[in-house]
Each structure stands twice: as C-alpha cells, then as structure tokens.
mmCIF file of C-alpha atoms and ligand atoms in Angstrom:
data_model
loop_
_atom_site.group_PDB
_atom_site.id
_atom_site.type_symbol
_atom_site.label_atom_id
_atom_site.label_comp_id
_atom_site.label_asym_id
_atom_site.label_seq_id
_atom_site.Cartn_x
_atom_site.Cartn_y
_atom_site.Cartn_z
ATOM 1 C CA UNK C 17 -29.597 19.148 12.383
ATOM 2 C CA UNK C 18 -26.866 21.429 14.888
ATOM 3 C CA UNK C 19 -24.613 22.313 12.777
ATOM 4 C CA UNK C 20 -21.681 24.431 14.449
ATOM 5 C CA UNK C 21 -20.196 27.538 11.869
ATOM 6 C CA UNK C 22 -16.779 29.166 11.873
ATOM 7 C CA UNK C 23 -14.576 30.855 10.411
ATOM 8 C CA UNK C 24 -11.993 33.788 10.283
ATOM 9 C CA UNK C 25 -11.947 36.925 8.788
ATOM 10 C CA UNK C 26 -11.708 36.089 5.137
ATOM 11 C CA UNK C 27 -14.786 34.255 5.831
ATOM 12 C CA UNK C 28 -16.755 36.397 7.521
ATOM 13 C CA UNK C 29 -19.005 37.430 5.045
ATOM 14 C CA UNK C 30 -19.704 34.305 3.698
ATOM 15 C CA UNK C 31 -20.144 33.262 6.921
ATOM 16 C CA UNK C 32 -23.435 35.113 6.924
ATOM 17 C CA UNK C 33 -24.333 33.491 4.318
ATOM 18 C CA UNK C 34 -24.091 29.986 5.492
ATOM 19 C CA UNK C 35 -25.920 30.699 8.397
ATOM 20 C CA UNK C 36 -28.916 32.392 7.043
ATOM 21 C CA UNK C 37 -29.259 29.393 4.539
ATOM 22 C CA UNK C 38 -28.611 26.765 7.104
ATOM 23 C CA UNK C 39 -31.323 28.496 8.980
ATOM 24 C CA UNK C 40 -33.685 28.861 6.215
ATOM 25 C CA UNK C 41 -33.524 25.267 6.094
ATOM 26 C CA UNK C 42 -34.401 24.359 9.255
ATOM 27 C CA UNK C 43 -31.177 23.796 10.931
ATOM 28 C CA UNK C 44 -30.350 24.995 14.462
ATOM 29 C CA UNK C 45 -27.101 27.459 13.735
ATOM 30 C CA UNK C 46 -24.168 27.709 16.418
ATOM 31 C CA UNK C 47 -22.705 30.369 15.144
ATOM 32 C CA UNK C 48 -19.207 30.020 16.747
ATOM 33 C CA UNK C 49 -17.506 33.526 15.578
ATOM 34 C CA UNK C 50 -15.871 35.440 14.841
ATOM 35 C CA UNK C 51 -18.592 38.289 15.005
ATOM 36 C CA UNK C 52 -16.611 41.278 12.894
ATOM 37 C CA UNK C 53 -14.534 41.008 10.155
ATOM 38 C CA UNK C 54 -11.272 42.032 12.093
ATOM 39 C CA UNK C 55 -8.439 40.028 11.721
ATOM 40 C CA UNK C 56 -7.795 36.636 13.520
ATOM 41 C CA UNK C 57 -6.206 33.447 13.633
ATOM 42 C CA UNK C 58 -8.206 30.664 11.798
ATOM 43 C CA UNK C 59 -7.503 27.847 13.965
ATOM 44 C CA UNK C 60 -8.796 29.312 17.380
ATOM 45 C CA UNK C 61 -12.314 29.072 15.561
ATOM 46 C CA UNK C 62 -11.347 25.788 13.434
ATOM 47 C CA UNK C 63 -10.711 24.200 16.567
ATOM 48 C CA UNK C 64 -14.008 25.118 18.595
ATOM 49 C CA UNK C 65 -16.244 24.336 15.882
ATOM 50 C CA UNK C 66 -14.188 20.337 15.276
ATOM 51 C CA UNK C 67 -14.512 19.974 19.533
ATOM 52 C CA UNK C 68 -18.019 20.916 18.952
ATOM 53 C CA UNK C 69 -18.868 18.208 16.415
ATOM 54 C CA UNK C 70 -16.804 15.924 18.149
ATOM 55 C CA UNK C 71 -18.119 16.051 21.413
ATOM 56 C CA UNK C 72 -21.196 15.924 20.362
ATOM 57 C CA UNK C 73 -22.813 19.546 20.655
ATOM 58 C CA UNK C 74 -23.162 19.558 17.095
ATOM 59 C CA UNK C 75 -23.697 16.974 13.957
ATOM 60 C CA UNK C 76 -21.846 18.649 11.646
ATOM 61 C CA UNK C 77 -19.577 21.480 10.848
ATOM 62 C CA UNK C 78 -18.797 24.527 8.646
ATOM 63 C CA UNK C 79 -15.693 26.526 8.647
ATOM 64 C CA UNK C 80 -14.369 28.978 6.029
ATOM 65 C CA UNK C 81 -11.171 30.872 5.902
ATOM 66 C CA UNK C 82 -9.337 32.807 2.394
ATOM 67 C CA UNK C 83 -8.764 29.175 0.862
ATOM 68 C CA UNK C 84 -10.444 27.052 3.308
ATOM 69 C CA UNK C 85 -7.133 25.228 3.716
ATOM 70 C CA UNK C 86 -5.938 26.261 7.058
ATOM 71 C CA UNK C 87 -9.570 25.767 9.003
ATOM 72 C CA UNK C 88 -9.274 22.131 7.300
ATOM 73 C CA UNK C 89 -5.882 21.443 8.434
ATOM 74 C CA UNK C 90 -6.719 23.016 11.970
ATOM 75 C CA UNK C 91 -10.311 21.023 12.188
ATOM 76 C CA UNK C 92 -8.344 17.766 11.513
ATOM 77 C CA UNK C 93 -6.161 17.618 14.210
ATOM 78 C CA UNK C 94 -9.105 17.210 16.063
ATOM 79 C CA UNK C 95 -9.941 12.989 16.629
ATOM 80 C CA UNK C 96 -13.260 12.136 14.751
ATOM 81 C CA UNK C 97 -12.971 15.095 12.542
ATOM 82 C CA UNK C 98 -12.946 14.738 9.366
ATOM 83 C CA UNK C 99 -13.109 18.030 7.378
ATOM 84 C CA UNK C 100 -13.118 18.059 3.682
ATOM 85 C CA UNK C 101 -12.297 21.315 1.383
ATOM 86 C CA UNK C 102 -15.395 21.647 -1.052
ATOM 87 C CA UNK C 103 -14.119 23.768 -3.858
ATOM 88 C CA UNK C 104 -17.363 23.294 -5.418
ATOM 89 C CA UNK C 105 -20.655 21.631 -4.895
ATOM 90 C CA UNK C 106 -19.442 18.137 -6.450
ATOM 91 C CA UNK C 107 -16.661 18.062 -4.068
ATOM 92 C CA UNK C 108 -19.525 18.227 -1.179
ATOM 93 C CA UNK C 109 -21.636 15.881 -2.723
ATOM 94 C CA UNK C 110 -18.545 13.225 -2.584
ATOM 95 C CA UNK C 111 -16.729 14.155 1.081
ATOM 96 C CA UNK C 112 -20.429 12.491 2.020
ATOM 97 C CA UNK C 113 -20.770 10.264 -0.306
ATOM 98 C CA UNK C 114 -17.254 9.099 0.066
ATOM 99 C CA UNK C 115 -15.124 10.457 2.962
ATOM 100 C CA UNK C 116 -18.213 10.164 5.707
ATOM 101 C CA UNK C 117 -16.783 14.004 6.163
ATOM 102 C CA UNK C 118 -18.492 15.745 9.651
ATOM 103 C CA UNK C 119 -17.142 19.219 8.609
ATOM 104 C CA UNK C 120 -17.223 21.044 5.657
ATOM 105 C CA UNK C 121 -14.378 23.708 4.820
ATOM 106 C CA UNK C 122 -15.106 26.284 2.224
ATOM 107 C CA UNK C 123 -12.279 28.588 0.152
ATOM 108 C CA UNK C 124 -14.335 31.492 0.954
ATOM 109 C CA UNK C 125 -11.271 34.106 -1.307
ATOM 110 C CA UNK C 126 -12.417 31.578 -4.290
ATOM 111 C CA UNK C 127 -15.927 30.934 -3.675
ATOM 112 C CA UNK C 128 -19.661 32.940 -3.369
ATOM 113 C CA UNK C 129 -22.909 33.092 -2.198
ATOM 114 C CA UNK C 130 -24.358 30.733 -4.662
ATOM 115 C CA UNK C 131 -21.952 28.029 -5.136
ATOM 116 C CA UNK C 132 -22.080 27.806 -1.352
ATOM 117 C CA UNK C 133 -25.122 27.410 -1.213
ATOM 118 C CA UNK C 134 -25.391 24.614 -3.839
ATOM 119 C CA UNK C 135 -22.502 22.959 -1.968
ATOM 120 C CA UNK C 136 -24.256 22.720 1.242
ATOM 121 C CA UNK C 137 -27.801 21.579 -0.663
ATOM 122 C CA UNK C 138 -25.754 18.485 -2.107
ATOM 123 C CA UNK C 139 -23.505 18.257 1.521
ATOM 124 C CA UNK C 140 -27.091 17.733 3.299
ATOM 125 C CA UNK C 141 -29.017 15.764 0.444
ATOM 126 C CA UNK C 142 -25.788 13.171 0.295
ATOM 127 C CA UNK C 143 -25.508 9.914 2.457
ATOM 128 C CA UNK C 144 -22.178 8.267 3.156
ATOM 129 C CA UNK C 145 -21.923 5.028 0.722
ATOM 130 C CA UNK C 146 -20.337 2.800 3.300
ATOM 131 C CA UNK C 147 -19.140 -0.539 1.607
ATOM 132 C CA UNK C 148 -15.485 -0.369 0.125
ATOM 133 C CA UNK C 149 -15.365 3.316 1.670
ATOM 134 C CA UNK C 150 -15.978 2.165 4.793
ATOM 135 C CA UNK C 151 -13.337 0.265 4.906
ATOM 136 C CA UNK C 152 -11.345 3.249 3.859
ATOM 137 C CA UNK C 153 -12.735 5.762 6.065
ATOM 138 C CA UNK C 154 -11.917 3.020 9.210
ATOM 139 C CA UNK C 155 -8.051 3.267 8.010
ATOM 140 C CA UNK C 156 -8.085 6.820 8.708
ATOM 141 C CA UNK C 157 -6.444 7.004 11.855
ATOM 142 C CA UNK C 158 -3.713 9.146 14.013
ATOM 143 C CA UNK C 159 -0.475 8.296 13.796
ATOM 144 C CA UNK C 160 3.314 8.984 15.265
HETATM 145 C C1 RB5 D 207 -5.861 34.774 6.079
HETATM 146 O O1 RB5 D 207 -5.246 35.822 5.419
HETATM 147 C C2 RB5 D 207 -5.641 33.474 5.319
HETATM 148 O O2 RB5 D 207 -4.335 33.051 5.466
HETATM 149 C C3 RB5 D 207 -6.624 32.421 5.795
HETATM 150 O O3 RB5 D 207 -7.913 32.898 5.601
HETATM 151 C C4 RB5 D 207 -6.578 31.077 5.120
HETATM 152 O O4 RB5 D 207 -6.620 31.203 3.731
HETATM 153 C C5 RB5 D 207 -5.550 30.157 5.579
HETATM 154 O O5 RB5 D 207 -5.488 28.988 5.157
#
C-alpha cells in the first residue's frame, strides 16, 4: 500500500521507525517530514499527510506527535479523514475493525519501537467489520 508518514518533532524518531518497518513490509513510504528533530508545529505536517490520503495520493496514514493528540485533532479536520489515536496495538486492531480509520496517530512521548510496531502489524492485518459499524461510521459527518 502508499501509506503517507508525519509527524513533528516529538515524533521524529519514531518516525524512523515507522518508516523502516512500513518499508520492510513492502509498503511504498511518503515520508512527508519533518526531516530533523527541530521544533515545529504538528498540524502543518498533520494536515499534508490527511490531504494526502484524502485525495488519493496515499491509502493510508501515519502521524505521530508527544501524545499523538494534536496530529489527530489536526488530521480530522480534514473531510474523509478519519484518524484514530492507537495507544496500543489493540486500539489499532479496533480503529479498523471498527472506526474504518484511514490514519493512524501514535503518542510517540508514551510509546516505542516495539509497541509501534505491533500496532501497525494488527492496523494492516485488520479489515473494517462493516454491518452495525457501518452504519455508524456513515453518521460521522461535519457539522455547524
Ligand atoms: C509538542 O511539544 C507537543 O505539544 C506535541 O508533540 C503534541 O503532543 C501535541 O498534541
């Protein structure tokens, strides 16, 4: 799959991380910056990876900030985004399973390396259920 990265400085490192798995696995990485670990503001790179994966560039997204919070807000302000917070590889198994999620947002301050990389294992090896969380998913909608 394309699969479009971000994140901001608190995730920088795990950043690496996610794209040296993702490619290990086959994937074709946009790595969308930042490229250093100096400081910036999380939803300049939220946003371009969410217009990637909603445009069309990509299939799916990863973003990580300090709690993966802000990229998730940011990302989901963007129409057909929606970005789940995985605190932990059940939570990525579910925002499939469940939520039909097209990004996934990872506290990198609370996370590492391994649980990551478990998390995006069960985010790939997941299909949405559809049925009753269709319906939810289809009530998901901007408002005001
Ligand atoms: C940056 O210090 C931090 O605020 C950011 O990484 C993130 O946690 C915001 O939600």
């Amino acid at each position: 799959m394309k699969i479009a990265v971000g994140s901001d400085h608190a995730g920088f490192e795990l950043k690496k991380a996610v794209v040296a798995w993702l490619e290990r696995n086959g994937h074709e990485c946009h790595d969308m910056g930042p490229y250093n670990d100096e400081s910036v503001d999380y939803p300049d790179y939220a946003r371009k990876v969410a217009e990637s994966v909603a445009g069309g560039a990509a299939d799916q997204g990863v973003l990580l900030c300090g709690t993966g919070i802000g990229v998730s807000i940011s990302a989901n302000k963007v129409r057909g985004i929606r970005a789940a917070l995985a605190c932990n590889p059940e939570f990525a198994t579910l925002a499939r399973q469940h939520n039909n999620a097209n990004v996934i947002c990872f506290p990198a301050r609370f996370s590492d390396p391994t649980t990551i990389e478990k998390s995006l294992q069960n985010w790939f090896a997941a299909d949405f259920e559809g049925g009753r969380h269709e319906r939810r998913v289809n009530k998901i909608e901007p408002c005001s």
